[in-house]
C-alpha cells in the first residue's frame, strides 16, 4: 500500500517543531462541549479507553494524537515521543500519564499552549492525526477573567485554522441550535467547507429524529454529518446493564460498543437510509477527508519547505561557512583538544619542572629550619654568660677542631633529620598534584570549555580523581625511597660544589628579600621616624641590661604600632647582617670548599641533602604519578563525557554556549528541512505515478 496519509503525517510531525504557517500539514481537530461525547468518539476511533475522565474537565493542554495503523501488530502500543516513553501497552497507565501531564498545568493558568504528543499504534486504527482541544467551549459559559478567555480562544483559534479539519461533536439529544461545537466551527469555517459534524448518542432519540438531524439543511456542512453511538448502554455510567461500568472497560467495552452500534443501526436501517452512520464509517470518512486534504496541501507545503530550506542554507553559509556541527561533534572536538593539550603537557611538564617545584619547596624549608635553629640567637651574646652553653654563630666559622664540638654536631644532625623527616612523600605528591591541576585548569581555559562551567568542573573532577587514586601509594613510595637519607648521607665533591653554589644563590636571594621588606618598612614609616624608634628601642634594651639610663619622656609619641614596627626593623637588620655574614662565609671561606667541614657550612650540607631527596623523589613521582596521569586522564575524560552522558545531556551542554547553540540549531533546522523535503518529494513522486496510472488502479 502506498499509504500517503501516513507519510504525510510523518512529515507533519517532522515539521511540527518548526513554526511556520506555510508548512503546516492538516490535522483533524476535535471540539465538543462537555458531555457531548467527545471523549467517547475519540476512544471509539482508537478502540481504547485512554483519555482522563473527571466531572471537572481535565484537559488543560491540547493532545496531539497520531494514529498509526499496524496490521501485523499483536497489541495496541502507545508512546509519548517527547517524554521518550515507548511501548506502553497498559492503557490505564496511558490515561494516568495524560492526567498527570494535564495536571502539571497549574489550575490558575487553566491552559497551556504546549501540546501533549501521543502516538498509538494498532491494527484497528486508521492512519490519522487528531487533536483533542481543551475547554474551548466550556469557556464561553464559564465565569473566567477576560484575559484568560482570550488566551484560550487564541490557542483554539490557531488549531481551528485552515488547513485543519474540524470535527464538531454534538449530542443528538441536544438541539443543534445549541451546539457549542457547531457555533465555534462556524466562526473558524463560515462556509462549512472543512467541518465534519458528528452527532453522538443517536440511540437516545427516535431514529427518525436522528435522521432529520443528520440530513438537516439548517446548518449545512460540505462534508456532511455522521451519526454514531459511541457507548453501549451497559458500559454506560447511567446504563442498567448486567455489568457495572467498572467491570467492562478497555477492549471489551469497545467490542460491546461496536456490537451495540452495529445492531442498532441494522435494526433501524430503513430509518437511517440516506445518512452516514457508525463509527466505522466515521473512521473511513476521516481517512478519506484527511488524505484529500493532505494531498491538497502537498504542493504548497513542498514549496514552503523549499523556500525555508533555501533561506536556512543561506544563513548557515553566511554565519557558519557551511561548517557542520552537532552537539556530539562539538563535545568530541573539545575533548580532543584537551587530550592533545595533555599530551603536550607531558612533554613540557617533565622532570625539570618537577625538580624545581620540589627543590624550591625544600629550599624554603631549609630557610625556615636555619632561621629556627641557627639564626634565632642574637649574636651579641658572644660575651655574655650564656656563651659557654649556647655558642654564637660567629664562632661556627672559627671552630678548628670540629669533632670536639658536640654542640654544632648535634645541631646539624637534628636539622638534617628535620629536613628528611618532614614528610617529603606527601609534600612532593601534593605539590605535583596541585601543579597538574593548575595546568589542567589552564588547558581548559584555552578551549571552548571555558564557557561551560559544569564541563569545566567535570574536567577538573576527572583530573582530581585520577590523581587522587594515586596519591597515597605515590606518597608512600616516595617516602620509602628517601628513607636511607634519614640515616646516612654520602656526598661527593662534585655534589658539594654544586650545593655550595646553590646555597650562595639561596642566601643572596634571602638577603634581597629581607632588604626589600626592610626598605618597604622604611618607606611606610619614614626613614627618620623609624630610626628614632629603633634608637629608642636599642636604648631601652641597654637600659634593661643596666648599661644606659633612659629618659622616661623618650617613649612619648611612639604608638604601639610604631613600637611594633621598630621591633620588626631591628629584627630585619639583625637578620640582614647575619645573612650577609653567612653569605660571605659560605661564598668565600676556605672551609666551605670542603665537604668535610659540613658542620661549619650547614647551608651547603642541607642543600646537598635537599638535592638528593629531590632527585630521588622525582624518579618515583615521574613513574607513579605523572606517567599514570598522562595515561589515565584522557581515559577518565572519555568515561566522564562519552560513557556517562546521555544524548540530551550532550545537547544541553553544547547549547550552553549561545553561539554554539545557534550553530547547532541552524544545522538541525537545515537537516530537518532537508529530510522533510526529500520525504515530501518522494510522496509527490508516488502521487505522480498514481495520477499517471489513473484513478483506482
Ligand atoms: P465528553 O465530556 O464530551 O468527553 O463526553 P463523554 O464521552 O464523557 O460522554 C458523556 C456521557 O455520555 C458519558 O456518560 C457517556 O457514557 C455518554 N455517551 C457518550 N456517547 C454516547 C452514546 O453514543 N450513547 C449513549 N447512550 N451515551 C453516550
XYZ file of C-alpha atoms and ligand atoms in Angstrom:
725
model
C 0.000 0.000 0.000
C 1.251 3.464 -0.813
C -0.123 4.958 2.349
C 0.090 8.600 1.535
C -1.550 9.779 4.731
C 0.900 8.014 6.966
C 3.861 9.506 5.184
C 2.254 12.896 5.293
C 1.594 12.522 8.998
C 5.259 11.679 9.445
C 6.228 14.811 7.565
C 3.689 16.766 9.559
C 5.211 15.588 12.841
C 8.665 16.298 11.497
C 7.715 19.859 10.693
C 5.851 20.410 13.938
C 8.967 21.770 15.646
C 9.289 24.478 13.003
C 6.857 27.286 13.493
C 5.956 28.285 10.019
C 2.441 28.898 8.773
C 3.104 27.822 5.200
C 4.461 24.483 6.282
C 1.502 23.176 8.207
C 0.003 19.928 7.053
C -3.604 19.311 8.048
C -4.769 17.526 11.131
C -8.253 16.778 12.439
C -9.201 18.953 15.390
C -11.911 17.600 17.661
C -14.178 20.003 19.537
C -17.298 19.434 21.577
C -18.878 20.712 24.754
C -18.772 18.731 27.963
C -20.802 15.513 27.818
C -21.286 15.855 24.075
C -19.470 12.520 23.840
C -16.182 13.932 22.584
C -14.007 11.511 24.583
C -16.223 8.598 23.607
C -15.809 9.444 19.917
C -12.028 9.613 20.185
C -11.933 6.380 22.158
C -14.226 4.618 19.687
C -11.873 5.652 16.887
C -8.853 4.382 18.814
C -10.588 1.334 20.302
C -9.098 2.032 23.736
C -10.128 3.989 26.789
C -7.185 6.271 27.267
C -8.479 9.774 27.955
C -8.527 11.065 31.516
C -12.040 11.407 32.927
C -13.467 13.537 35.660
C -16.569 15.543 36.342
C -14.327 18.587 36.271
C -12.859 18.565 32.806
C -9.181 17.864 32.976
C -7.907 18.734 29.504
C -5.595 21.671 30.035
C -3.252 21.091 27.109
C -4.005 20.169 23.506
C -3.477 16.455 22.942
C -1.915 15.759 19.535
C -2.806 12.201 18.770
C -1.080 10.335 15.973
C -2.660 7.040 14.984
C -0.582 4.543 13.071
C -2.129 1.505 11.501
C -0.017 -1.590 12.232
C -1.870 -4.513 10.620
C 0.519 -7.176 11.905
C 0.822 -5.952 15.483
C -0.367 -8.218 18.278
C -1.182 -5.407 20.689
C -2.018 -1.736 20.822
C 1.011 0.323 21.712
C 1.147 3.906 22.932
C 4.148 6.177 23.131
C 4.936 9.695 24.270
C 7.814 10.699 21.978
C 8.622 13.924 23.828
C 8.924 12.015 27.091
C 10.895 9.238 25.466
C 8.299 6.756 26.730
C 7.728 3.963 24.286
C 5.949 0.639 24.079
C 3.213 1.299 26.615
C 0.571 -1.387 26.372
C -1.280 -0.649 29.588
C -3.835 1.997 28.659
C -4.766 2.689 32.244
C -1.189 3.814 32.614
C -1.537 5.938 29.488
C -4.652 7.501 30.998
C -2.740 8.233 34.188
C 0.161 9.815 32.301
C -2.208 12.019 30.323
C -3.951 13.007 33.528
C -0.640 13.921 35.172
C 0.562 15.867 32.137
C -2.617 17.899 32.195
C -2.466 18.430 35.902
C 1.070 19.709 35.601
C -0.508 22.916 34.314
C -1.472 24.887 37.427
C -5.177 25.435 37.888
C -4.934 29.225 37.830
C -3.266 29.089 34.412
C -6.116 26.902 33.252
C -4.498 26.086 29.924
C -1.131 25.656 28.264
C -0.128 26.083 24.623
C 2.338 23.262 24.895
C 0.728 20.211 23.288
C 0.984 16.678 24.611
C 2.073 14.361 21.832
C 0.961 10.761 21.887
C 1.211 8.093 19.234
C -0.956 4.974 19.251
C -0.165 2.018 17.009
C -2.825 -0.588 16.496
C -4.185 -2.875 13.821
C -7.623 -1.321 14.424
C -6.776 2.337 13.923
C -6.538 4.166 10.615
C -3.566 6.442 9.903
C -4.825 9.671 11.327
C -3.614 12.789 13.003
C -6.077 14.159 15.553
C -6.026 16.953 18.098
C -8.153 16.928 21.231
C -8.596 20.556 22.103
C -9.044 21.742 25.672
C -12.008 23.575 27.068
C -12.757 25.942 24.253
C -16.430 25.500 24.536
C -16.761 25.462 28.291
C -15.021 28.765 28.405
C -17.876 30.520 26.716
C -20.100 29.824 29.638
C -17.590 29.750 32.415
C -17.117 32.642 34.693
C -13.474 33.377 33.888
C -11.419 36.542 33.519
C -11.457 38.075 30.031
C -7.709 37.808 29.689
C -7.802 34.081 30.329
C -10.722 33.589 27.952
C -8.758 35.397 25.268
C -5.760 33.207 25.819
C -7.820 30.045 25.496
C -9.556 31.379 22.426
C -6.266 32.271 20.771
C -4.927 28.792 21.331
C -8.070 27.171 19.963
C -8.333 29.538 17.018
C -4.848 28.596 15.915
C -5.821 24.926 15.815
C -9.128 25.616 14.088
C -7.426 27.446 11.210
C -7.110 26.007 7.696
C -5.849 23.588 6.546
C -7.020 21.706 9.641
C -10.295 19.796 9.514
C -12.782 20.410 12.298
C -14.638 17.524 13.846
C -17.566 19.189 15.604
C -19.245 16.879 18.124
C -22.869 17.424 19.129
C -25.221 15.085 21.011
C -28.446 14.020 19.334
C -30.445 14.699 22.483
C -29.496 18.365 22.430
C -30.888 20.772 19.853
C -28.257 21.503 17.170
C -29.032 25.181 17.550
C -27.496 24.873 20.985
C -24.401 23.023 19.809
C -21.388 24.956 21.028
C -19.133 22.912 18.727
C -21.021 23.958 15.597
C -21.080 27.532 16.774
C -17.302 27.505 17.180
C -16.711 25.752 13.876
C -18.851 28.259 12.018
C -16.637 31.061 13.298
C -13.481 29.382 12.015
C -15.033 27.866 8.895
C -18.042 30.063 7.957
C -18.724 28.254 4.675
C -18.669 24.868 6.305
C -16.004 23.565 3.973
C -13.682 21.918 6.459
C -16.076 20.756 9.118
C -17.448 17.283 9.681
C -20.453 17.161 12.007
C -20.556 14.198 14.358
C -23.833 13.505 16.086
C -23.455 11.229 19.097
C -25.970 9.383 21.217
C -28.348 8.740 18.314
C -29.644 5.800 20.366
C -31.146 8.274 22.797
C -33.555 9.789 20.291
C -36.065 8.354 17.896
C -34.282 7.140 14.711
C -36.464 9.358 12.592
C -35.464 12.384 14.572
C -31.847 11.352 14.368
C -32.085 11.087 10.598
C -33.577 14.566 10.491
C -30.600 15.945 12.356
C -28.146 14.118 10.096
C -29.783 15.416 6.929
C -30.573 18.893 8.183
C -30.281 21.829 5.818
C -30.237 24.403 8.556
C -26.544 24.004 9.358
C -25.179 22.717 6.070
C -21.720 21.189 6.044
C -19.971 20.306 2.792
C -18.617 17.105 4.290
C -21.884 16.300 5.991
C -22.815 14.691 9.294
C -22.099 11.247 10.716
C -24.327 9.702 13.337
C -22.696 7.451 15.926
C -23.290 5.508 19.107
C -20.047 5.616 20.963
C -21.135 3.945 24.177
C -23.141 0.769 24.622
C -25.804 1.273 27.280
C -24.443 -1.461 29.548
C -20.998 0.118 29.605
C -22.552 3.458 30.280
C -22.388 5.075 33.655
C -26.106 5.572 33.622
C -26.783 2.196 31.983
C -28.528 -0.539 33.897
C -26.877 -3.493 32.188
C -25.846 -6.748 33.697
C -22.348 -5.443 34.304
C -21.435 -2.344 36.175
C -19.496 0.390 34.343
C -16.380 -0.522 36.209
C -16.398 -4.160 35.231
C -16.380 -3.501 31.483
C -13.554 -1.431 30.217
C -10.932 -1.390 27.533
C -11.195 -3.727 24.637
C -14.286 -5.483 25.997
C -16.165 -2.202 26.171
C -15.035 -1.396 22.663
C -16.404 -4.687 21.329
C -19.698 -4.106 23.129
C -19.950 -0.596 21.736
C -19.244 -1.841 18.225
C -21.790 -4.625 18.547
C -24.425 -2.410 20.040
C -23.963 0.273 17.422
C -23.964 -2.290 14.648
C -27.145 -3.975 15.863
C -28.923 -0.693 16.494
C -28.109 0.671 13.059
C -29.080 -2.606 11.406
C -32.387 -2.718 13.238
C -33.198 0.819 12.129
C -31.705 0.525 8.698
C -34.710 1.921 6.900
C -34.971 4.980 9.079
C -31.316 5.818 8.560
C -31.457 5.422 4.810
C -29.521 8.146 3.018
C -27.417 9.092 6.045
C -23.877 8.255 7.077
C -23.790 6.361 10.367
C -21.493 4.249 12.515
C -18.008 4.715 13.896
C -16.571 2.519 11.141
C -17.921 4.857 8.515
C -16.720 7.812 10.552
C -13.189 6.400 10.526
C -13.345 5.805 6.795
C -14.607 9.299 6.218
C -11.859 10.783 8.356
C -9.217 8.849 6.452
C -10.585 9.966 3.138
C -11.019 13.575 4.107
C -7.577 13.746 5.673
C -5.921 12.129 2.708
C -7.630 14.515 0.318
C -6.732 17.479 2.399
C -3.159 16.264 2.786
C -2.888 15.802 -0.953
C -4.129 19.343 -1.482
C -1.557 20.690 0.975
C 1.255 18.739 -0.599
C 2.410 21.199 -3.237
C 2.081 24.387 -1.205
C 3.908 22.706 1.663
C 6.594 21.468 -0.686
C 7.160 24.976 -1.917
C 7.186 26.417 1.565
C 9.748 23.844 2.724
C 11.918 24.512 -0.302
C 11.894 28.250 0.355
C 12.562 27.819 4.018
C 15.434 25.449 3.264
C 16.988 27.933 0.867
C 16.744 30.654 3.468
C 18.182 28.432 6.199
C 21.010 27.167 3.978
C 21.935 30.708 3.108
C 22.053 31.728 6.772
C 24.095 28.660 7.555
C 26.607 29.558 4.888
C 26.849 33.189 5.874
C 27.061 32.648 9.609
C 28.945 29.373 9.839
C 30.578 28.950 6.462
C 28.756 25.654 5.930
C 30.781 24.088 8.709
C 28.824 21.109 10.022
C 28.308 20.918 13.770
C 26.384 18.591 16.054
C 26.473 18.542 19.861
C 28.460 15.298 19.680
C 30.983 16.807 17.295
C 31.345 19.849 19.488
C 31.945 17.755 22.562
C 34.345 15.414 20.767
C 36.327 18.370 19.392
C 36.717 19.850 22.812
C 37.739 16.594 24.434
C 40.243 16.018 21.619
C 41.728 19.430 22.278
C 42.053 18.570 25.951
C 43.764 15.305 25.140
C 46.132 16.986 22.745
C 46.993 19.648 25.282
C 47.551 16.933 27.902
C 49.962 15.239 25.545
C 51.844 18.488 25.099
C 51.849 18.920 28.835
C 53.515 15.535 29.196
C 56.463 16.921 27.224
C 56.533 20.342 28.855
C 55.813 19.400 32.410
C 58.572 16.889 32.936
C 61.489 16.216 35.239
C 62.893 19.704 35.098
C 59.637 21.282 36.214
C 59.204 18.623 38.839
C 62.699 19.232 40.125
C 62.372 22.963 40.517
C 58.933 22.541 42.082
C 60.165 20.217 44.800
C 63.575 21.785 45.263
C 62.042 25.232 45.739
C 59.741 23.885 48.416
C 62.651 22.187 50.185
C 64.776 25.340 49.903
C 62.022 27.176 51.682
C 62.053 24.510 54.390
C 65.832 24.871 54.708
C 65.475 28.609 55.210
C 62.811 28.006 57.836
C 64.963 25.450 59.628
C 68.010 27.702 59.513
C 66.002 30.555 60.917
C 64.612 28.366 63.648
C 67.808 26.591 64.636
C 70.746 28.767 63.612
C 69.683 32.335 63.125
C 67.486 32.792 66.145
C 70.260 33.856 68.589
C 71.279 37.475 68.792
C 74.950 37.265 68.063
C 75.863 39.898 70.593
C 75.578 37.080 73.099
C 79.208 36.332 72.357
C 80.453 37.988 75.505
C 77.584 37.099 77.750
C 77.478 34.373 80.298
C 75.366 32.077 78.114
C 78.059 31.874 75.511
C 79.500 28.812 77.140
C 76.296 26.908 76.808
C 74.996 28.361 73.549
C 77.887 29.175 71.302
C 77.447 32.052 68.932
C 77.000 31.551 65.244
C 80.082 33.649 64.630
C 82.114 31.032 66.416
C 80.967 28.493 63.912
C 83.424 29.590 61.287
C 86.197 29.739 63.845
C 85.890 26.219 65.128
C 89.070 24.401 64.379
C 88.561 21.017 65.836
C 85.092 20.345 64.705
C 84.949 16.844 66.085
C 85.267 18.267 69.539
C 82.277 20.431 69.171
C 79.334 18.258 70.051
C 77.051 21.261 70.075
C 77.343 22.103 66.376
C 77.475 18.485 65.535
C 74.169 17.782 67.101
C 72.600 20.874 65.690
C 73.263 19.863 62.121
C 72.195 16.284 62.697
C 68.895 17.458 64.170
C 68.305 19.948 61.398
C 69.094 17.383 58.714
C 66.760 14.943 60.309
C 64.027 17.608 60.461
C 64.504 18.085 56.752
C 64.439 14.423 55.785
C 61.582 13.604 58.126
C 59.240 16.416 57.268
C 57.043 14.131 55.170
C 58.644 14.618 51.792
C 56.403 11.912 50.314
C 53.171 13.753 50.918
C 54.650 17.180 50.414
C 56.043 16.398 46.982
C 52.985 14.392 45.899
C 50.680 17.253 46.892
C 52.874 19.779 45.147
C 52.916 17.849 41.914
C 49.203 17.023 42.080
C 48.284 20.648 42.640
C 50.615 21.824 39.915
C 48.998 19.370 37.499
C 45.525 20.521 38.500
C 46.532 24.102 37.801
C 47.929 23.045 34.442
C 44.641 21.279 33.639
C 42.723 24.412 34.554
C 44.908 26.440 32.219
C 44.361 23.911 29.472
C 40.587 24.068 29.921
C 40.670 27.848 29.845
C 42.339 27.644 26.461
C 39.470 25.627 24.989
C 35.816 26.476 24.349
C 35.035 24.555 27.518
C 35.777 27.719 29.437
C 32.221 28.779 28.570
C 30.759 25.680 30.191
C 31.012 25.819 33.987
C 29.694 22.284 34.501
C 32.035 20.751 31.944
C 34.921 22.725 33.373
C 34.185 21.316 36.794
C 33.850 17.830 35.317
C 37.296 18.036 33.700
C 38.781 19.153 36.997
C 36.999 16.315 38.755
C 38.405 13.868 36.232
C 41.925 15.138 36.896
C 41.332 15.062 40.638
C 40.040 11.529 40.631
C 42.965 10.246 38.533
C 45.472 11.994 40.796
C 43.551 11.095 43.937
C 43.614 7.410 43.074
C 47.413 7.500 43.136
C 48.005 9.961 45.938
C 48.597 7.686 48.924
C 50.531 4.990 47.113
C 52.787 7.599 45.481
C 53.379 9.429 48.735
C 54.289 6.122 50.398
C 56.615 5.104 47.606
C 58.441 8.412 47.675
C 58.712 8.285 51.457
C 60.125 4.760 51.252
C 62.695 5.587 48.662
C 64.106 8.572 50.517
C 64.266 6.539 53.725
C 68.048 5.855 53.505
C 68.727 9.605 53.688
C 67.146 9.682 57.086
C 70.116 7.691 58.414
C 73.125 8.443 56.324
C 74.063 10.865 53.636
C 77.091 10.429 51.434
C 78.101 13.441 49.458
C 80.569 13.600 46.631
C 82.865 16.549 45.964
C 81.033 17.415 42.801
C 77.721 17.497 44.659
C 79.222 19.640 47.405
C 80.446 22.109 44.854
C 77.018 22.397 43.219
C 75.315 22.777 46.580
C 77.778 25.474 47.590
C 76.669 27.485 44.581
C 73.025 26.786 45.353
C 73.459 27.883 48.959
C 75.130 31.118 47.861
C 72.272 31.837 45.490
C 69.711 30.979 48.133
C 71.329 33.260 50.721
C 71.680 36.019 48.181
C 68.012 35.796 47.333
C 67.083 35.725 51.005
C 69.188 38.865 51.564
C 67.448 40.551 48.664
C 64.040 39.718 50.032
C 64.937 40.760 53.549
C 66.310 44.031 52.199
C 63.142 44.607 50.248
C 60.951 44.113 53.310
C 63.191 46.436 55.336
C 63.063 49.138 52.680
C 59.323 48.864 52.407
C 59.065 49.322 56.131
C 61.265 52.383 55.904
C 59.114 53.794 53.145
C 55.966 53.170 55.104
C 57.082 54.734 58.350
C 59.599 57.226 57.030
C 63.340 56.714 57.444
C 63.812 59.270 60.201
C 60.917 58.200 62.304
C 61.951 54.560 62.026
C 65.467 55.496 63.088
C 64.085 57.371 66.109
C 62.056 54.461 67.316
C 64.895 52.000 66.654
C 67.286 54.172 68.657
C 64.759 54.337 71.458
C 64.278 50.556 71.471
C 68.037 49.933 71.487
C 68.476 52.328 74.394
C 65.609 50.635 76.183
C 67.385 47.299 75.826
C 70.633 48.688 77.139
C 68.718 50.265 79.995
C 67.236 46.862 80.833
C 70.707 45.348 80.987
C 71.707 48.294 83.155
C 74.141 49.830 80.679
C 72.279 53.079 79.982
C 69.874 55.459 81.742
C 66.640 56.109 79.959
C 64.752 59.357 79.921
C 61.143 58.380 80.602
C 59.879 61.040 78.198
C 61.599 59.439 75.260
C 58.881 56.874 74.694
C 56.309 59.586 74.284
C 54.951 59.930 70.802
C 55.511 56.314 69.800
C 52.305 54.432 69.197
C 52.008 50.745 69.925
C 52.028 50.108 66.221
C 55.165 52.162 65.736
C 56.961 50.298 68.516
C 55.971 47.057 66.832
C 57.390 48.313 63.533
C 60.554 49.367 65.284
C 60.969 45.868 66.648
C 60.404 44.481 63.158
C 63.090 46.797 61.832
C 65.586 45.660 64.460
C 64.797 42.050 63.694
C 65.248 42.631 59.959
C 68.514 44.491 60.444
C 69.848 41.721 62.664
C 68.689 39.095 60.199
C 70.261 41.008 57.319
C 73.666 41.347 58.909
C 73.522 37.705 59.917
C 72.598 36.621 56.397
C 75.337 38.768 54.942
C 77.820 37.221 57.295
C 76.721 33.717 56.360
C 76.688 34.659 52.685
C 80.281 35.825 52.748
C 81.414 32.802 54.761
C 79.636 30.277 52.538
C 80.872 32.021 49.438
C 84.419 32.867 50.358
C 85.688 30.904 53.335
C 88.147 28.164 52.591
C 86.381 25.861 54.970
C 83.185 25.843 52.962
C 85.013 24.486 49.953
C 85.335 21.092 51.534
C 82.544 18.688 52.308
C 84.413 17.535 55.416
C 83.567 20.868 57.013
C 79.845 20.347 56.774
C 79.209 21.373 60.388
C 80.629 24.770 59.651
C 78.658 25.147 56.459
C 75.195 23.796 57.299
C 73.541 25.727 54.449
C 75.607 23.808 51.905
C 75.103 20.464 53.530
C 71.343 20.930 53.824
C 71.190 21.923 50.176
C 73.039 18.768 49.238
C 70.553 16.733 51.256
C 67.601 18.532 49.636
C 69.074 17.925 46.181
C 69.432 14.228 46.828
C 65.959 13.926 48.281
C 64.574 15.844 45.310
C 66.165 13.766 42.607
C 65.173 10.519 44.270
C 61.610 11.751 44.753
C 61.127 12.794 41.164
C 62.185 9.390 39.933
C 59.190 7.873 41.638
C 56.820 10.762 41.093
C 57.520 10.513 37.428
C 56.641 6.864 37.244
C 53.925 6.623 39.867
C 52.064 9.852 39.391
C 52.912 11.621 36.147
C 53.002 8.703 33.720
C 49.870 7.340 35.300
C 48.164 10.696 34.970
C 49.109 11.183 31.325
C 47.839 7.703 30.581
C 44.635 7.681 32.605
C 43.424 11.269 32.426
C 42.344 11.031 28.749
C 40.560 7.760 29.559
C 38.801 9.318 32.507
C 37.672 12.161 30.231
C 36.185 9.628 27.819
C 34.405 7.910 30.685
C 33.007 11.129 32.067
C 31.983 12.705 28.786
C 31.125 9.898 26.429
C 30.120 6.900 28.511
C 28.153 8.722 31.176
C 26.330 11.449 29.267
C 23.019 10.936 27.543
C 22.242 12.468 24.158
C 20.184 15.177 25.826
C 22.895 15.987 28.309
C 25.392 16.384 25.491
C 22.934 18.597 23.652
C 22.237 20.715 26.722
C 25.955 21.026 27.334
C 26.699 22.216 23.792
C 23.835 24.670 23.817
C 25.110 26.406 26.957
C 27.262 28.478 24.665
C 24.883 30.830 22.786
C 26.936 30.877 19.604
C 27.237 27.098 19.535
C 23.535 26.852 20.287
C 22.713 28.980 17.280
C 25.100 26.977 15.107
C 23.661 23.621 16.174
C 20.068 24.774 15.917
C 20.565 26.156 12.455
C 22.206 22.922 11.421
C 19.326 20.922 12.964
C 16.800 23.064 11.173
C 18.612 22.591 7.908
C 18.851 18.808 8.386
C 15.202 18.615 9.320
C 14.103 20.643 6.314
C 16.277 18.563 4.002
C 14.767 15.423 5.446
C 11.210 16.763 5.133
C 11.908 17.929 1.600
C 13.196 14.582 0.447
C 10.226 12.861 2.098
C 7.685 15.184 0.569
C 9.371 14.799 -2.813
C 9.063 11.051 -2.654
C 5.383 11.435 -1.739
C 4.933 13.752 -4.715
C 6.627 11.200 -6.943
C 4.241 8.492 -5.716
C 1.317 10.788 -6.327
C 2.510 11.444 -9.867
C 2.733 7.751 -10.691
C -0.693 7.267 -9.187
C -2.174 10.005 -11.370
C -0.404 8.662 -14.428
C -1.888 5.253 -13.787
C -5.281 6.818 -13.468
C -7.688 6.601 -10.511
C -8.312 3.376 -8.589
C -5.556 1.386 -10.166
P -17.302 14.381 26.844
O -17.485 15.073 28.132
O -17.769 15.216 25.693
O -15.946 13.852 26.612
O -18.322 13.165 26.846
P -18.131 11.659 27.238
O -17.562 10.912 26.097
O -17.500 11.528 28.530
O -19.657 11.248 27.316
C -20.540 11.864 28.193
C -21.591 10.844 28.651
O -22.363 10.403 27.538
C -20.943 9.585 29.216
O -21.734 9.151 30.296
C -21.044 8.591 28.087
O -21.141 7.276 28.537
C -22.301 9.025 27.399
N -22.296 8.699 25.989
C -21.353 9.015 25.111
N -21.663 8.592 23.864
C -22.863 8.010 23.981
C -23.740 7.378 23.053
O -23.477 7.266 21.836
N -24.879 6.884 23.524
C -25.214 6.965 24.825
N -26.355 6.487 25.206
N -24.445 7.553 25.733
C -23.285 8.061 25.326
